[in-house]
mmCIF file of C-alpha atoms and ligand atoms in Angstrom:
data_model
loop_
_atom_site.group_PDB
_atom_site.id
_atom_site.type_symbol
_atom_site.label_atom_id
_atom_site.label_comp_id
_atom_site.label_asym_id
_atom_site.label_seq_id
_atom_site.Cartn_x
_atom_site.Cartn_y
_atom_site.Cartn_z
ATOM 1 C CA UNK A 1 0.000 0.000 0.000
ATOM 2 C CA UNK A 2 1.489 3.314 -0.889
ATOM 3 C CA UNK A 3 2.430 5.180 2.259
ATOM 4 C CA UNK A 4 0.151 8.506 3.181
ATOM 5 C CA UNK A 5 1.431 11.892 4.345
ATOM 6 C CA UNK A 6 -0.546 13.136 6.774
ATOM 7 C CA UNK A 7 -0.608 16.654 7.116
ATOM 8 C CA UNK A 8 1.767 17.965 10.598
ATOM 9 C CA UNK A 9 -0.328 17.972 13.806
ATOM 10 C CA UNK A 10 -2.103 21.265 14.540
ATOM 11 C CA UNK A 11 -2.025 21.741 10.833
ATOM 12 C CA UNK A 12 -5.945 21.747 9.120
ATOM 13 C CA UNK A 13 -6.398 22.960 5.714
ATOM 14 C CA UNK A 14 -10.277 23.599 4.433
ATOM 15 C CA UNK A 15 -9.791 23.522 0.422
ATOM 16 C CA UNK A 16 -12.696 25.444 -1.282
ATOM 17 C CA UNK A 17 -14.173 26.248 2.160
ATOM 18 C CA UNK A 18 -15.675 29.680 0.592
ATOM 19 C CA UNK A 19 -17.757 28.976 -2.219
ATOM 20 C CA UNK A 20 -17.659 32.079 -5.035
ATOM 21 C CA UNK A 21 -20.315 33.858 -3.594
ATOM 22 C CA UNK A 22 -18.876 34.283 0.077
ATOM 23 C CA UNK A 23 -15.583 35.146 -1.768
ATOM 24 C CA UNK A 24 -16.761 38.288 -3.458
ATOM 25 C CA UNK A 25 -18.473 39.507 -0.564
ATOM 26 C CA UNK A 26 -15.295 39.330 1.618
ATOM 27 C CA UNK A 27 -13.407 41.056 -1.120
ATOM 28 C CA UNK A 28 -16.371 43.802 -0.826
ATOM 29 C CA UNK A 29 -15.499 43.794 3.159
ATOM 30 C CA UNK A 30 -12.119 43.679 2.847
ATOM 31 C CA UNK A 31 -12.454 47.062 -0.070
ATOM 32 C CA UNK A 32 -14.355 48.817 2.690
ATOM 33 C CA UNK A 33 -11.962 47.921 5.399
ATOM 34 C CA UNK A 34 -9.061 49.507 3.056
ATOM 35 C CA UNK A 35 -11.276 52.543 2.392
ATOM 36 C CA UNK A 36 -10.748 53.399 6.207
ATOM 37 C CA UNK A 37 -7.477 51.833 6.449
ATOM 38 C CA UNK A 38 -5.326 51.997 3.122
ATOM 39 C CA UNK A 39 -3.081 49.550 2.243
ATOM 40 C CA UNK A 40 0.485 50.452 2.927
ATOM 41 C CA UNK A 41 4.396 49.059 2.259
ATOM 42 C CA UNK A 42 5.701 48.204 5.318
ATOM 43 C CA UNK A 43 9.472 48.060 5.810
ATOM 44 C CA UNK A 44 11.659 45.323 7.664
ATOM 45 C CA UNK A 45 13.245 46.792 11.384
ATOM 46 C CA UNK A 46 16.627 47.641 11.275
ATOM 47 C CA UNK A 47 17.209 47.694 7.502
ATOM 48 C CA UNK A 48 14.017 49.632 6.315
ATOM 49 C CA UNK A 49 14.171 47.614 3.113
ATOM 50 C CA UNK A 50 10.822 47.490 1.834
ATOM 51 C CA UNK A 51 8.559 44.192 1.768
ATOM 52 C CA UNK A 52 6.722 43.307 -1.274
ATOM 53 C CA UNK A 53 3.024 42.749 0.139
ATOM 54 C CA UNK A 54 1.389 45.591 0.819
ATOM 55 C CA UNK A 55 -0.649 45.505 4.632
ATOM 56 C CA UNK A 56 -3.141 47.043 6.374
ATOM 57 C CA UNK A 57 -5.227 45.579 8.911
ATOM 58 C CA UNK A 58 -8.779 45.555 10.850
ATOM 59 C CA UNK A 59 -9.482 44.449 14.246
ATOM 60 C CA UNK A 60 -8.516 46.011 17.649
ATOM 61 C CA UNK A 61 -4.859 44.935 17.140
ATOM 62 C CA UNK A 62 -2.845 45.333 13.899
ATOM 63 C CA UNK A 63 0.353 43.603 13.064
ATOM 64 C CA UNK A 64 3.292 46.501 11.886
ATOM 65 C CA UNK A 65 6.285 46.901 11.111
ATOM 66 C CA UNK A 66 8.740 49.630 10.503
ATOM 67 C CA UNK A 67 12.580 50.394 10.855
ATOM 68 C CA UNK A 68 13.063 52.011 14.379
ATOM 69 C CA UNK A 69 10.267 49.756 16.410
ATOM 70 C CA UNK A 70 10.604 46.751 14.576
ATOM 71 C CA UNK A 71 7.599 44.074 14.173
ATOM 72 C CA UNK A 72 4.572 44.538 16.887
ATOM 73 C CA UNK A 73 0.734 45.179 17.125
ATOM 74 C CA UNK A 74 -0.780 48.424 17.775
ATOM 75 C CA UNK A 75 -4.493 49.662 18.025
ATOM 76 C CA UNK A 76 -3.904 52.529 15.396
ATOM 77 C CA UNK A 77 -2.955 52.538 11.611
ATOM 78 C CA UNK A 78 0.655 53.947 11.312
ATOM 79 C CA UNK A 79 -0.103 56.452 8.649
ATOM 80 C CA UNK A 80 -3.420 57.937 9.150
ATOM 81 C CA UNK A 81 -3.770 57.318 13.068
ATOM 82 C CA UNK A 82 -6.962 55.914 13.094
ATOM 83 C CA UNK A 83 -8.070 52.987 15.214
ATOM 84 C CA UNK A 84 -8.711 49.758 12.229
ATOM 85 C CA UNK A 85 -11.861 49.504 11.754
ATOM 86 C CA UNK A 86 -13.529 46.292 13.534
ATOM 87 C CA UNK A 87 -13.561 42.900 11.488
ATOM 88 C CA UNK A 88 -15.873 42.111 8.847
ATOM 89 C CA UNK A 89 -18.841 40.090 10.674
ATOM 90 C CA UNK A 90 -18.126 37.497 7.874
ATOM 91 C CA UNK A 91 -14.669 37.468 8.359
ATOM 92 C CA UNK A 92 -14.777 37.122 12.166
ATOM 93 C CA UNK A 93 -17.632 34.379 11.290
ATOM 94 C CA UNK A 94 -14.573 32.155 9.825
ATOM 95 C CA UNK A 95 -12.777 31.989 12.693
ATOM 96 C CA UNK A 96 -15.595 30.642 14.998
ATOM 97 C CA UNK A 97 -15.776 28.006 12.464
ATOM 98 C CA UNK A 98 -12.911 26.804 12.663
ATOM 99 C CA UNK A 99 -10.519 28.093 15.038
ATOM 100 C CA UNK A 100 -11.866 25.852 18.084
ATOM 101 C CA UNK A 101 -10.641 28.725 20.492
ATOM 102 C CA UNK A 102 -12.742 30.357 23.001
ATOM 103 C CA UNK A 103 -11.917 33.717 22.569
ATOM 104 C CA UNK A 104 -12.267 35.990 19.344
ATOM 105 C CA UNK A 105 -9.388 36.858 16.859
ATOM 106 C CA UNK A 106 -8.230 40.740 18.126
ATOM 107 C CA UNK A 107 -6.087 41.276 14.808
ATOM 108 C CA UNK A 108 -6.786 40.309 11.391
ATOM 109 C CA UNK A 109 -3.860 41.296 8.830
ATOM 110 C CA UNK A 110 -4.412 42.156 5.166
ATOM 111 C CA UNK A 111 -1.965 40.949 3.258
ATOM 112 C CA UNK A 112 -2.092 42.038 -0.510
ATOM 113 C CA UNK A 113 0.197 40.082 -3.257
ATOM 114 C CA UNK A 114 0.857 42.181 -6.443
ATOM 115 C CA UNK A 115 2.515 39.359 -9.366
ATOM 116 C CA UNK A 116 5.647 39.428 -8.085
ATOM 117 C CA UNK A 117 5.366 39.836 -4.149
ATOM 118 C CA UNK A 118 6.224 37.097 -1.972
ATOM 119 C CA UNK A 119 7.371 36.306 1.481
ATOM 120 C CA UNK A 120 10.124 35.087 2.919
ATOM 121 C CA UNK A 121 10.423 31.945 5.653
ATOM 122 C CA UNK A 122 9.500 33.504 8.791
ATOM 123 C CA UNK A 123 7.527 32.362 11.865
ATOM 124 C CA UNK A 124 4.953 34.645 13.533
ATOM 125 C CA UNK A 125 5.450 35.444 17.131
ATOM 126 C CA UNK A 126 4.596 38.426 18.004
ATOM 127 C CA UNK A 127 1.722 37.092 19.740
ATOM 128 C CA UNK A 128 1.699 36.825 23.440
ATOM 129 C CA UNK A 129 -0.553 34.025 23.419
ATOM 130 C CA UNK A 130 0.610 30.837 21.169
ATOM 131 C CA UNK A 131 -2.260 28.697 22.617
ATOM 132 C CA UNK A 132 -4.491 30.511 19.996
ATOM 133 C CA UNK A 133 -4.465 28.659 16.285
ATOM 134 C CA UNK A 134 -3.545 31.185 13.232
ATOM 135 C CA UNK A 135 -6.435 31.425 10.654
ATOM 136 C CA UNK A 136 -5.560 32.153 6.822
ATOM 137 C CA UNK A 137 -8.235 32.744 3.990
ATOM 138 C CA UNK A 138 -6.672 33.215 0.225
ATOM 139 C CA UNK A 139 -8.695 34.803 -1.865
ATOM 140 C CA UNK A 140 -7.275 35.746 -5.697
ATOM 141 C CA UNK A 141 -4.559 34.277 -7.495
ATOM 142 C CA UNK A 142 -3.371 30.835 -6.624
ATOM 143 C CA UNK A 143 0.076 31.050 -4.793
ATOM 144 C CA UNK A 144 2.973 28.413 -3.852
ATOM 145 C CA UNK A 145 3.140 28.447 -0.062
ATOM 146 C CA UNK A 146 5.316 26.835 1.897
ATOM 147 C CA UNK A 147 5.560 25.215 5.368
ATOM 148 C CA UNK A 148 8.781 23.979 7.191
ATOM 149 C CA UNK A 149 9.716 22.991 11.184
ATOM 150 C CA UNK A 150 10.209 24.518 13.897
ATOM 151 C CA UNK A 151 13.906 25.514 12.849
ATOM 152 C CA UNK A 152 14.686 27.274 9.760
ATOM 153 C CA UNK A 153 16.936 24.715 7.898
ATOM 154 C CA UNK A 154 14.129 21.974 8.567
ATOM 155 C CA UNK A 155 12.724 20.517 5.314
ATOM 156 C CA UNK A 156 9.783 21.816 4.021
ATOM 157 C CA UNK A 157 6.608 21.074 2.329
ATOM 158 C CA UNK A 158 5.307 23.076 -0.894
ATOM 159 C CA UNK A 159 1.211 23.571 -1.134
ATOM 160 C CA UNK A 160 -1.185 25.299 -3.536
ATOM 161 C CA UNK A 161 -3.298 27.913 -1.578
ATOM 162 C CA UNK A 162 -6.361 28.740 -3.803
ATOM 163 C CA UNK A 163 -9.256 31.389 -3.705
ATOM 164 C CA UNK A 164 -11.680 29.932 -0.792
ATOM 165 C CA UNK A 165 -9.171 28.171 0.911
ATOM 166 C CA UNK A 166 -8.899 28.256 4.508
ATOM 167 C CA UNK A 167 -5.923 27.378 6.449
ATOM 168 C CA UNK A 168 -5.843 26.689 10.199
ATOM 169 C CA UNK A 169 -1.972 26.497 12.135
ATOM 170 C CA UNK A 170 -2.380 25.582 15.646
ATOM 171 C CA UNK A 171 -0.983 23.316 18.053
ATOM 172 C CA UNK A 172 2.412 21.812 17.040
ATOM 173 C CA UNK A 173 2.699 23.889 13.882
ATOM 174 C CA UNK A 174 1.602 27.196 15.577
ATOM 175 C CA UNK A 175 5.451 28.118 15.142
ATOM 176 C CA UNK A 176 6.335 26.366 12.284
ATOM 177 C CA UNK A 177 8.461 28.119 9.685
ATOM 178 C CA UNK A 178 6.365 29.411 6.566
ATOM 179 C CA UNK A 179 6.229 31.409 3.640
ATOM 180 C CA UNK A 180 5.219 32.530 0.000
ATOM 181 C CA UNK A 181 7.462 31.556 -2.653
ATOM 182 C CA UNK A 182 5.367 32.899 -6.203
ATOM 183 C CA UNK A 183 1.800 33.790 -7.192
ATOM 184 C CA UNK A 184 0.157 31.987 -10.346
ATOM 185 C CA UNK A 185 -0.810 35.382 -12.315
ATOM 186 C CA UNK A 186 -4.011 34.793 -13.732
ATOM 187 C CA UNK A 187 -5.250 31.699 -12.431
ATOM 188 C CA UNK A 188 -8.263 33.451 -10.507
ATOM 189 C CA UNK A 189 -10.959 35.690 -11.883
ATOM 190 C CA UNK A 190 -11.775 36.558 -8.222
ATOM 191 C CA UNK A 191 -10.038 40.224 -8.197
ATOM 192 C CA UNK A 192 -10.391 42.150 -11.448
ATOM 193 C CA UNK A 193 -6.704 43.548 -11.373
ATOM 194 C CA UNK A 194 -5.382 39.902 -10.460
ATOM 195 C CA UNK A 195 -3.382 39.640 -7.189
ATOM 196 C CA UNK A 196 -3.806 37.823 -4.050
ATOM 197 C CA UNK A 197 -5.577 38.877 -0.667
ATOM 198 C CA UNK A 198 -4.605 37.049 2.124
ATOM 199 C CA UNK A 199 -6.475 37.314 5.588
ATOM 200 C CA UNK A 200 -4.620 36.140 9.227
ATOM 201 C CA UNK A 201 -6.690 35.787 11.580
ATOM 202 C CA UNK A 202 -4.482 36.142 15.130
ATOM 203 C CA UNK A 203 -5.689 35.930 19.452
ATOM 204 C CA UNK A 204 -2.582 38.522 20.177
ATOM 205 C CA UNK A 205 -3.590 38.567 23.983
ATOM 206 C CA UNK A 206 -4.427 35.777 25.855
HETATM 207 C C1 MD3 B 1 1.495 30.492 11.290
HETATM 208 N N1 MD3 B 1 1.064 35.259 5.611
HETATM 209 O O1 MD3 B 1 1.214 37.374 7.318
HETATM 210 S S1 MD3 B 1 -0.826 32.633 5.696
HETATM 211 C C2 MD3 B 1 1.866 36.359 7.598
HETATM 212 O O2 MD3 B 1 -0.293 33.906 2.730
HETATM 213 C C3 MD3 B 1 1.879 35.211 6.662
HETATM 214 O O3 MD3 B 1 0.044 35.950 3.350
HETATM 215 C C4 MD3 B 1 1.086 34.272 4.588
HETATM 216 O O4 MD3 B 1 2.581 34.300 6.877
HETATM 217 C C5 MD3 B 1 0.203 34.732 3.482
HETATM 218 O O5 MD3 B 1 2.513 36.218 8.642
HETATM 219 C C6 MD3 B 1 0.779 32.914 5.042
HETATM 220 C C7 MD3 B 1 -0.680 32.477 7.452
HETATM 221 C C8 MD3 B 1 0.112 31.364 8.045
HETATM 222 C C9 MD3 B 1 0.461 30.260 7.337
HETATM 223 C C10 MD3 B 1 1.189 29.226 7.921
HETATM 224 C C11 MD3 B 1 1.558 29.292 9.232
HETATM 225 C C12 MD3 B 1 0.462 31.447 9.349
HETATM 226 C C13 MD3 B 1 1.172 30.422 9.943
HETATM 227 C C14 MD3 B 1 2.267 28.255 9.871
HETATM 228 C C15 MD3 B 1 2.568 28.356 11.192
HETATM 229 C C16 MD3 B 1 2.182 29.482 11.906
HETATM 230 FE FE1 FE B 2 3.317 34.371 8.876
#
């Protein structure tokens, strides 16, 4: 019998959970939420070289970054001021599905792939509380993600993250190592200018 791969523990991944419909509304949601709150380049600490997603954020937390202060979450948006505004019902809606956690997600990132942006093998912990899963909906072009160990020079695996997927990283695999390594231009009708939204979902505070 050929030998199965499991996914890694703490790892659950909800292909097509959004059908079409639920996809354009949270693109709808997630245009209003960047009305308030417009999309910005954020920089890496120390360096200030620019990243190639552009951010913004909704929730009562929102993950930044810039040279001086370095990565961390604060209530306002670093360019206008403003608190975020709060998340999309629909959006938060997502999380009680699947999350399992008792408490609702305080920061939900907006991550926005041009063609050519990616993102480099990282881990997120900037969180106080790790006990909380991370939630990721793709919506847009199709892009080559990929998901590692614990330690940066573990092997890792390559997936396909589609429009209406809905990735959950809790558990073991809270910290794993992970990143984007390419979009698929085109391969979505989803967004009329092509590109890829990504929403994280994040419990900062326990
Ligand atoms: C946490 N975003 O913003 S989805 C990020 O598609 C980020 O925009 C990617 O990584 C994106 O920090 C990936 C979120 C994700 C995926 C895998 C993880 C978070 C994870 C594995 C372990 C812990
Ligand atoms: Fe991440």
């Amino acid at each position: 019998m050929a030998k199965t791969n499991p996914l890694p523990e703490g790892l659950r991944f909800y292909p097509g959970f959004l059908d079409r419909q639920q996809q354009e509304r949270l693109v709808d949601q997630v245009r209003d939420v960047v009305t308030v709150a417009p999309l910005y380049v954020p920089v890496m600490p120390k360096t200030g070289a620019p990243m190639s997603v552009r951010m913004t954020n909704c929730g009562p937390l929102g993950w930044v970054t810039d040279k001086d202060r370095g990565y961390r979450y604060q209530a306002t948006h670093p360019l206008t001021g403003k608190p975020w505004p709060d998340i999309p019902s629909e959006i938060g809606a997502i999380w009680d599905a699947v999350a399992d956690y008792c408490k609702p997600p305080e920061a939900c990132l907006v991550n926005f792939y041009g063609e050519d942006a990616k993102m480099g093998l990282h881990q997120d912990r900037d969180e106080q509380d790790f006990s909380a899963p991370v939630v990721s909906i793709s919506l847009g072009d199709t892009c080559l993600f990929r998901v590692g160990g614990l330690h940066r020079k573990d092997p890792t695996r390559s997936f396909r993250l589609e429009s209406g997927d809905v990735l959950v990283l809790g558990g073991e695999s809270r910290l794993r190592f992970h990143g984007v390594d390419r979009l698929y231009p085109g391969s979505s009708t989803l967004l009329r200018q092509g590109g890829r939204i990504n929403l994280t979902l994040r419990r900062v505070n326990p």
